[in-house]
PDB file of C-alpha atoms in Angstrom:
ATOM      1  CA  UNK P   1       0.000   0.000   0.000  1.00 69.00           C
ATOM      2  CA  UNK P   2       1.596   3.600  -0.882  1.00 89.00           C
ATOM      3  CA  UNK P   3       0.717   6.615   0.356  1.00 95.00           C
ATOM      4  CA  UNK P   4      -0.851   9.578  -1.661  1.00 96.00           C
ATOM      5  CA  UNK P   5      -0.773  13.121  -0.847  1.00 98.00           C
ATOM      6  CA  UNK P   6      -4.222  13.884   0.518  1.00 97.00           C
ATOM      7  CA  UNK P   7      -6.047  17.324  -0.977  1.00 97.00           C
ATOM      8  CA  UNK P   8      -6.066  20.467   1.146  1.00 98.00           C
ATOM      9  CA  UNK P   9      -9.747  20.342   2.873  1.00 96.00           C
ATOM     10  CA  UNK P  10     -10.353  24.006   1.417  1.00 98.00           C
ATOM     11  CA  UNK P  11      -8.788  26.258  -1.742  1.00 98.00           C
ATOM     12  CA  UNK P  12      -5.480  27.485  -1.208  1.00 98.00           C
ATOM     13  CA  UNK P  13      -6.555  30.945  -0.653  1.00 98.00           C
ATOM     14  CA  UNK P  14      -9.055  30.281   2.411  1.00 98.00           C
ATOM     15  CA  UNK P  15      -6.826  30.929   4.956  1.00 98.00           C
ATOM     16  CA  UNK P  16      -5.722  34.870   3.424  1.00 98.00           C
ATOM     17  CA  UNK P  17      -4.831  37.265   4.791  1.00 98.00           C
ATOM     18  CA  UNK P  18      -3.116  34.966   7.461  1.00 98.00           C
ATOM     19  CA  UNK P  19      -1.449  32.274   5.579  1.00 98.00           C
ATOM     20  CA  UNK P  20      -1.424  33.449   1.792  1.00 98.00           C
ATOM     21  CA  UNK P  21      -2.129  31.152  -1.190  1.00 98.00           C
ATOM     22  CA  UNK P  22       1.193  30.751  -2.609  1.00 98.00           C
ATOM     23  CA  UNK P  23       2.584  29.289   0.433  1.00 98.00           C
ATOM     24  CA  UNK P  24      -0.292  26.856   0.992  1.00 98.00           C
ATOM     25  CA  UNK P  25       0.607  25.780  -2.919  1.00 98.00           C
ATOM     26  CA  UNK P  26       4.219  25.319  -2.640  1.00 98.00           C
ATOM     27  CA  UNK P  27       3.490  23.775   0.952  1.00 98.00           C
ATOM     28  CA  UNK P  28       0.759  21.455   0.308  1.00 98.00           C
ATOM     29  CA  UNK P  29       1.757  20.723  -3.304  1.00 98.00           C
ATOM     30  CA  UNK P  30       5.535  20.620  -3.446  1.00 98.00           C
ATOM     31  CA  UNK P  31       6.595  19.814   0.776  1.00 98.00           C
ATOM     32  CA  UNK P  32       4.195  17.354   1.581  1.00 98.00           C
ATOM     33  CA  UNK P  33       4.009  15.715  -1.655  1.00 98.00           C
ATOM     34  CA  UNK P  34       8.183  15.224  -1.295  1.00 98.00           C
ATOM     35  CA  UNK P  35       6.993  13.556   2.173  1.00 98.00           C
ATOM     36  CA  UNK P  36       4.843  11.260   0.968  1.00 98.00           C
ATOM     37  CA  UNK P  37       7.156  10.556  -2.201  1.00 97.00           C
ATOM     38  CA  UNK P  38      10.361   9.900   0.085  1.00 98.00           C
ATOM     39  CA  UNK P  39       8.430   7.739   2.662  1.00 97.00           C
ATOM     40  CA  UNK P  40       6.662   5.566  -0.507  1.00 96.00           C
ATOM     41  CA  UNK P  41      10.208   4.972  -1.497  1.00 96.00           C
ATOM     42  CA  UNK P  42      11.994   4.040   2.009  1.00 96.00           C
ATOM     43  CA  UNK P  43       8.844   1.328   2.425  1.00 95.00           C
ATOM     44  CA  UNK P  44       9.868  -0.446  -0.745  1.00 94.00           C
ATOM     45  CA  UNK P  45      12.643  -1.753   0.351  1.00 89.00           C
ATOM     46  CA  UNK P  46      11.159  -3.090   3.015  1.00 93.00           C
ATOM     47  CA  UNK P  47       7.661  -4.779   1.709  1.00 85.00           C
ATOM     48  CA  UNK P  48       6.189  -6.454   4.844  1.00 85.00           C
ATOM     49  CA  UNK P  49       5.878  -2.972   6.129  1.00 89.00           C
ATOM     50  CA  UNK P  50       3.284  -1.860   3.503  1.00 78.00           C
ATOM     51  CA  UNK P  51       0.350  -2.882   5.060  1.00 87.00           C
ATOM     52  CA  UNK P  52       0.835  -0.029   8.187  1.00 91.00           C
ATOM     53  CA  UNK P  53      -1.559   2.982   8.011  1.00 93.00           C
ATOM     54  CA  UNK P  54       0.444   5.958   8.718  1.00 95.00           C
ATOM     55  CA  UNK P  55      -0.267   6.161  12.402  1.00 96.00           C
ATOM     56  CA  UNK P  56       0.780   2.930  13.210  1.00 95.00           C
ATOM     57  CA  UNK P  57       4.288   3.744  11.014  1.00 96.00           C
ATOM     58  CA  UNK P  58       4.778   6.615  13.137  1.00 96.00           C
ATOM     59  CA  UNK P  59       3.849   4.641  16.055  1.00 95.00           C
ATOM     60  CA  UNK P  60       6.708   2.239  15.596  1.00 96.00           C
ATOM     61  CA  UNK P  61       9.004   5.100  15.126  1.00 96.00           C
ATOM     62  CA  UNK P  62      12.275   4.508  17.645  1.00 94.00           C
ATOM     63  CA  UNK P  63      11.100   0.743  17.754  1.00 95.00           C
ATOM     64  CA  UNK P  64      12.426  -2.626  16.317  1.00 94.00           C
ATOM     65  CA  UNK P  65       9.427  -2.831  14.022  1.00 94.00           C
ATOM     66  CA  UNK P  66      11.298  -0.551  11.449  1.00 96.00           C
ATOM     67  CA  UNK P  67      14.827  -1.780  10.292  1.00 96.00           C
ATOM     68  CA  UNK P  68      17.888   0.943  10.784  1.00 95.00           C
ATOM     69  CA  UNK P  69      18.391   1.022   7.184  1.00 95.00           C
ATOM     70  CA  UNK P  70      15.605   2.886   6.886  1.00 97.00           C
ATOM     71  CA  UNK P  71      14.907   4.252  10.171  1.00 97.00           C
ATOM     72  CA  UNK P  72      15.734   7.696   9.324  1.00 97.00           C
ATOM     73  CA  UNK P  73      13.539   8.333   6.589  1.00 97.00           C
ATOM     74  CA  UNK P  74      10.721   6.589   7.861  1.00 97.00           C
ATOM     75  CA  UNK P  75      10.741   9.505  10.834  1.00 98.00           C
ATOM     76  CA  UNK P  76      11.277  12.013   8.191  1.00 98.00           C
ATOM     77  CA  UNK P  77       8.969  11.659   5.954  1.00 98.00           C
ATOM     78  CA  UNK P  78       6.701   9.490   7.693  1.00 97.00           C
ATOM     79  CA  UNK P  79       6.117  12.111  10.825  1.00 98.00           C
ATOM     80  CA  UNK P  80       5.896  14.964   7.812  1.00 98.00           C
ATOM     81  CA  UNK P  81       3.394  13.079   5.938  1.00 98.00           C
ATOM     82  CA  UNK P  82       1.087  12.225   8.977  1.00 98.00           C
ATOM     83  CA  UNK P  83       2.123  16.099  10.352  1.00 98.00           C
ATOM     84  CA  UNK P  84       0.705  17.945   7.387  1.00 98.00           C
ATOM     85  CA  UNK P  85      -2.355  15.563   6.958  1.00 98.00           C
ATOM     86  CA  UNK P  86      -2.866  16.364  10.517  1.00 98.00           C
ATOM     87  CA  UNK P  87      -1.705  20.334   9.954  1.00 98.00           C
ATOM     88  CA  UNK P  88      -4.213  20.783   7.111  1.00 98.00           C
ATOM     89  CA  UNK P  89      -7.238  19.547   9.183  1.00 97.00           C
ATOM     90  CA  UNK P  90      -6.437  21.765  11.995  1.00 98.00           C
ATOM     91  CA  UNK P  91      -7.084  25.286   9.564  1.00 98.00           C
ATOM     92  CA  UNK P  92      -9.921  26.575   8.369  1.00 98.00           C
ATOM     93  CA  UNK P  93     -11.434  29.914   6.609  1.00 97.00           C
ATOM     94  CA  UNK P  94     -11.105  32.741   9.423  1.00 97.00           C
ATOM     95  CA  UNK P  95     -14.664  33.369   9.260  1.00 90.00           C
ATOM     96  CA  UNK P  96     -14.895  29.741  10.794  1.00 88.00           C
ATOM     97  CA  UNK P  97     -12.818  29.988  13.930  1.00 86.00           C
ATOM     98  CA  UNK P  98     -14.224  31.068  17.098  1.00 88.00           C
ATOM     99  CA  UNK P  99     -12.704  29.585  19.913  1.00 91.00           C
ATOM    100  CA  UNK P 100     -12.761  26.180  21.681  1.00 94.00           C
ATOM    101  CA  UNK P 101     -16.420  25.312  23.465  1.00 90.00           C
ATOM    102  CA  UNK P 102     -17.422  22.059  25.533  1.00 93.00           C
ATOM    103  CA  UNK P 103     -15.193  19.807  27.753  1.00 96.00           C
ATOM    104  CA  UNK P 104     -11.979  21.401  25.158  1.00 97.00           C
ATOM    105  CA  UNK P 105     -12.810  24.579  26.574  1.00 97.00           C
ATOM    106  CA  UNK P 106     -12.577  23.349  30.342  1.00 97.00           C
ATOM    107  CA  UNK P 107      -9.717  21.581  29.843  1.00 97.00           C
ATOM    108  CA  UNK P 108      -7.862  24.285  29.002  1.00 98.00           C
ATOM    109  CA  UNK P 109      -9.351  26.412  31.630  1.00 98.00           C
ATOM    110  CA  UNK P 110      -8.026  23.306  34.033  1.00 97.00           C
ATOM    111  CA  UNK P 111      -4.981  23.143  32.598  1.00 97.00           C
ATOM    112  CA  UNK P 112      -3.426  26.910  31.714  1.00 98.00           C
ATOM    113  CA  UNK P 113      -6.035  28.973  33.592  1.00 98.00           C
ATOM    114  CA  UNK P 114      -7.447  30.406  30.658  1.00 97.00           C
ATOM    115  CA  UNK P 115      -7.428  30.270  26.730  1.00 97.00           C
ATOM    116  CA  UNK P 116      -5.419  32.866  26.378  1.00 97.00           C
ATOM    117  CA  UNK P 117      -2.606  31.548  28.656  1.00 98.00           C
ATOM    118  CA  UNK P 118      -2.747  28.215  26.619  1.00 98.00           C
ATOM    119  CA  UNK P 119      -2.289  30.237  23.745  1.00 98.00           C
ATOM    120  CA  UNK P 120       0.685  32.415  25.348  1.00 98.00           C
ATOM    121  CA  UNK P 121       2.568  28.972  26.357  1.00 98.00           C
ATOM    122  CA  UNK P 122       1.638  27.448  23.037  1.00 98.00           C
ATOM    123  CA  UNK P 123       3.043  30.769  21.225  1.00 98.00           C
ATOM    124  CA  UNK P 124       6.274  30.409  23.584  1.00 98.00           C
ATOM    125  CA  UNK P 125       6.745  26.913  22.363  1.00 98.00           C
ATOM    126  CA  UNK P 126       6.692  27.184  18.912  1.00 98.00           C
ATOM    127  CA  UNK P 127       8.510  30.115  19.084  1.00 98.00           C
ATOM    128  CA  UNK P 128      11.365  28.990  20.826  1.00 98.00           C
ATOM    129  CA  UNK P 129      11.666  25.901  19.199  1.00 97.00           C
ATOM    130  CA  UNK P 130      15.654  26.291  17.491  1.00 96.00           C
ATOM    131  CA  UNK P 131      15.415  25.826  13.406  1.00 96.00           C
ATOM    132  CA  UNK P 132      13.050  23.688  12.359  1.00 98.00           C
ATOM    133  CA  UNK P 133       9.984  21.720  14.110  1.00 98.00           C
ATOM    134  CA  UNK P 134       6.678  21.713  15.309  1.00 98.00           C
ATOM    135  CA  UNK P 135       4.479  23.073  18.295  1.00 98.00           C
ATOM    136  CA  UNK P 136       1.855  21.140  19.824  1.00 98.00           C
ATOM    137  CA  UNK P 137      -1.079  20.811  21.922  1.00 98.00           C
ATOM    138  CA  UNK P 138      -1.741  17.197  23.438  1.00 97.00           C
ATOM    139  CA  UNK P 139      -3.392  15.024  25.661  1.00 97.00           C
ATOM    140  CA  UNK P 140      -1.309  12.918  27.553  1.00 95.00           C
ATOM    141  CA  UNK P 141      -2.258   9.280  28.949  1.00 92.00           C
ATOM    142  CA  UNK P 142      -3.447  10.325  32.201  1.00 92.00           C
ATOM    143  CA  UNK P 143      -6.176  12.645  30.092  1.00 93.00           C
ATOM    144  CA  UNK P 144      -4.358  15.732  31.084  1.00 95.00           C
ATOM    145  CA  UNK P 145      -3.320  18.392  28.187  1.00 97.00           C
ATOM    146  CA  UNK P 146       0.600  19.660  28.027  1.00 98.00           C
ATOM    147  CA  UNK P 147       1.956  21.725  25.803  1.00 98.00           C
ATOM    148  CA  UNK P 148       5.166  20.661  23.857  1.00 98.00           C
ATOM    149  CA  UNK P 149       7.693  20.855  21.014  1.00 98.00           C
ATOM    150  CA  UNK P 150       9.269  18.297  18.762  1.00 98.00           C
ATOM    151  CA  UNK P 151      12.462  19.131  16.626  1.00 98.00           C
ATOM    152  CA  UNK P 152      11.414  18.438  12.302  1.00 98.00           C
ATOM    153  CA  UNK P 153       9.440  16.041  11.686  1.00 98.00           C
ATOM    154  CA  UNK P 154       8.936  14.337  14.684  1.00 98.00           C
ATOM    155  CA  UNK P 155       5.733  14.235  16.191  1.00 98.00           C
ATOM    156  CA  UNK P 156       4.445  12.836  19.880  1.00 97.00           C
ATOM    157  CA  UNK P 157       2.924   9.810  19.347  1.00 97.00           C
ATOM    158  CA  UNK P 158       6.505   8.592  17.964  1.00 97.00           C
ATOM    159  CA  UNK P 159       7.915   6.483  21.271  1.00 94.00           C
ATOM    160  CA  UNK P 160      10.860   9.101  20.702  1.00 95.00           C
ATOM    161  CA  UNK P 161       8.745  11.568  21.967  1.00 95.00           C
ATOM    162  CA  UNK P 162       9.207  13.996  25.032  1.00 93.00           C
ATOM    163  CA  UNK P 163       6.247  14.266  26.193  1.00 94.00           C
ATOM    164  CA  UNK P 164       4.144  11.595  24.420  1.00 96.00           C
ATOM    165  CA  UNK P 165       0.213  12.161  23.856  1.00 96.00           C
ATOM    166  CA  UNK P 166      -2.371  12.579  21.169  1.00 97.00           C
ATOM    167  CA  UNK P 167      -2.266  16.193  19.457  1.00 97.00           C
ATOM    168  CA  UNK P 168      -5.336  18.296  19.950  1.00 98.00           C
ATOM    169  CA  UNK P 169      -3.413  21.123  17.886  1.00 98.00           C
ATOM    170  CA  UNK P 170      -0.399  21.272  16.000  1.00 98.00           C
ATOM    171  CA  UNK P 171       2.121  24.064  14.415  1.00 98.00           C
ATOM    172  CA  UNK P 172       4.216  24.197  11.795  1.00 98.00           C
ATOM    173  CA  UNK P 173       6.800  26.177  12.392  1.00 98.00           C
ATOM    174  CA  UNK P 174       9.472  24.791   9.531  1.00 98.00           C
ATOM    175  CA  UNK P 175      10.367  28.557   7.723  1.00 98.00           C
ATOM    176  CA  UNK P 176       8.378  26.719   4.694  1.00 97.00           C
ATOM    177  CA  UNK P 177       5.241  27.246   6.423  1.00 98.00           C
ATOM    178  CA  UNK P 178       5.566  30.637   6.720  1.00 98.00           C
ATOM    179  CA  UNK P 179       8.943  32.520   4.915  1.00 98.00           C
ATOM    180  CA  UNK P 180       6.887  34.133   1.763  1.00 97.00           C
ATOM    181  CA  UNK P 181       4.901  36.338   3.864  1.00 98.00           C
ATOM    182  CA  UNK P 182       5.964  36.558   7.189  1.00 98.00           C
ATOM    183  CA  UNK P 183      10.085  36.121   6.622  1.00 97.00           C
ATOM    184  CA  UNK P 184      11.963  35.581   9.722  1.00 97.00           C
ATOM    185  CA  UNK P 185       8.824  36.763  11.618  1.00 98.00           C
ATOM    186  CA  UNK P 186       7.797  33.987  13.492  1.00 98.00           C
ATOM    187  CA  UNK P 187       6.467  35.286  16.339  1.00 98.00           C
ATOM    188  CA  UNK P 188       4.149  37.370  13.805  1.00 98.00           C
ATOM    189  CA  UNK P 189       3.308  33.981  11.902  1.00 98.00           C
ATOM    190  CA  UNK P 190       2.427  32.075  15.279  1.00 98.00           C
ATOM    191  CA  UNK P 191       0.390  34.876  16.093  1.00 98.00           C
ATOM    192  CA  UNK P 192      -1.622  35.229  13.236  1.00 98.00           C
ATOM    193  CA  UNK P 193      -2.195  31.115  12.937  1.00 98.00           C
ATOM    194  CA  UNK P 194      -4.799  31.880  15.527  1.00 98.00           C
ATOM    195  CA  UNK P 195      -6.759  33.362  13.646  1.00 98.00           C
ATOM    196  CA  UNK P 196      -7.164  29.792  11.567  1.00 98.00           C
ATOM    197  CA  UNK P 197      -7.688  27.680  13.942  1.00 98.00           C
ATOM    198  CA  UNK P 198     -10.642  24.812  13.117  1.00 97.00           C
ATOM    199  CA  UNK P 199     -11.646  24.793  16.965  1.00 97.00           C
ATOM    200  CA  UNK P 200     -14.517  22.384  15.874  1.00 96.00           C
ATOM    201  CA  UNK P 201     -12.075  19.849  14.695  1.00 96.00           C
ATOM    202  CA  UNK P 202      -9.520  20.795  18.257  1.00 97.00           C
ATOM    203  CA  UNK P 203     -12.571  19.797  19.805  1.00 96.00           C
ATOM    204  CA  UNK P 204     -13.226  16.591  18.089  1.00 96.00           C
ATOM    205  CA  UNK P 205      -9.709  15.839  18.083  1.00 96.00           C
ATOM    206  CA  UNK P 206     -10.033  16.053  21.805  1.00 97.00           C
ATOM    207  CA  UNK P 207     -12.893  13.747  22.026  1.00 95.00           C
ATOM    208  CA  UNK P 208     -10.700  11.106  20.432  1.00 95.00           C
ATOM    209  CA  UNK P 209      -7.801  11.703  21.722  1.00 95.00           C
ATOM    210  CA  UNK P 210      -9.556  10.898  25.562  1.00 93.00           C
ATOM    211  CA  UNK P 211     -10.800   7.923  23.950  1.00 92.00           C
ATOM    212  CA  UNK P 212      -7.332   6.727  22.530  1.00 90.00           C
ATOM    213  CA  UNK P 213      -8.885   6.830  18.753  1.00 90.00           C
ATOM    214  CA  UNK P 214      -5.038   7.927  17.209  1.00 87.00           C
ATOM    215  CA  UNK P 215      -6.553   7.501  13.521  1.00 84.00           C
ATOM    216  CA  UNK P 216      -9.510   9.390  13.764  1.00 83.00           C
ATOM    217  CA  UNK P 217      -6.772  12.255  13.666  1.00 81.00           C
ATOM    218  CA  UNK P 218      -6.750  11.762  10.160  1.00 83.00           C
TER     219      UNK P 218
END
């Protein structure tokens, strides 16, 4: 079974003015399709491995179940691939956002105090996250939520994983993501994501993720 590069949920320009429509071309069509081209071709070698969805291949990240020859790109290009797919899900038109609601809501409330001081720890994170990587809101195994960071592609439901849990949000924060418009803004970039956010799908990314459902993620 090979991968394919899954279509962006919306047109490239649905996310203006925050994240503008060339980047979401050259991100969607031209990053993640590398990801899922370079992961296709590290699996070949290795058959047996074929029939793994790509949670489970990120799963087994850092374990025995993938062989060291191709270790490396599997967490590559296998956290990218399953990143992005999770990335584009997480975005939506800005006249769509409008804030978490429900048991998401008092989580957070639980958790950070308020929204907004998720959001300043969250913007922290990804912020000071060196070169490239990813910021991340998740639920860990004891159903509490923890903000983290991973370094590239990595992601936390790899066993590599800091602070392992099911993501409830996710950043990019790779200069790819966000160079064309913003430059070496990132702090303005991070901010403005906000503005994107598909709260109904945090929220029903949350639901799952209390429930231990990794592929309804995707």
């Amino acid at each position: 079974m090979s991968f394919t590069l899954p279509p962006l949920p919306y047109d490239y320009s649905a996310l203006e003015p925050f994240v503008d429509t060339t980047t979401m071309q050259v991100h969607h069509d031209k990053h993640h399709a590398a990801y899922v081209n370079n992961v296709n071709a590290a699996l070949q070698k290795f058959p047996e491995l074929s029939s793994l969805g790509i949670v489970d291949l990120n799963e087994s990240v850092g374990t025995s179940k993938v062989p060291t020859d191709i270790a490396t790109a599997v967490r590559n290009n296998g956290g990218g691939h399953l990143n992005h797919t999770f990335f584009w899900k997480i975005m939506t038109s800005p006249s769509n956002t409008n804030g978490p609601s429900g048991e998401l809501k008092a989580a957070i409330e639980s958790a950070f105090g308020s929204v907004d001081e998720m959001k300043n720890k969250f913007n922290a994170a990804a912020a000071a996250r060196f070169g490239s990587g990813w910021a991340w809101l998740v639920v860990k195994e004891d159903g509490s939520l923890v903000i983290t960071s991973t370094p590239n592609q990595d992601n936390p439901i790899m066993k590599i994983a800091e602070n392992p849990g099911i993501p409830v949000l996710g950043l990019d924060v790779w200069e790819h993501a966000y160079y064309l418009k913003y430059q070496n803004r990132r702090p303005e970039y991070i901010a403005a994501w906000w503005n994107v956010v598909n709260w109904e799908q945090a929220n029903k990314n949350f639901e799952s993720a209390k429930q231990g459902d990794l592929k309804a993620l995707l």
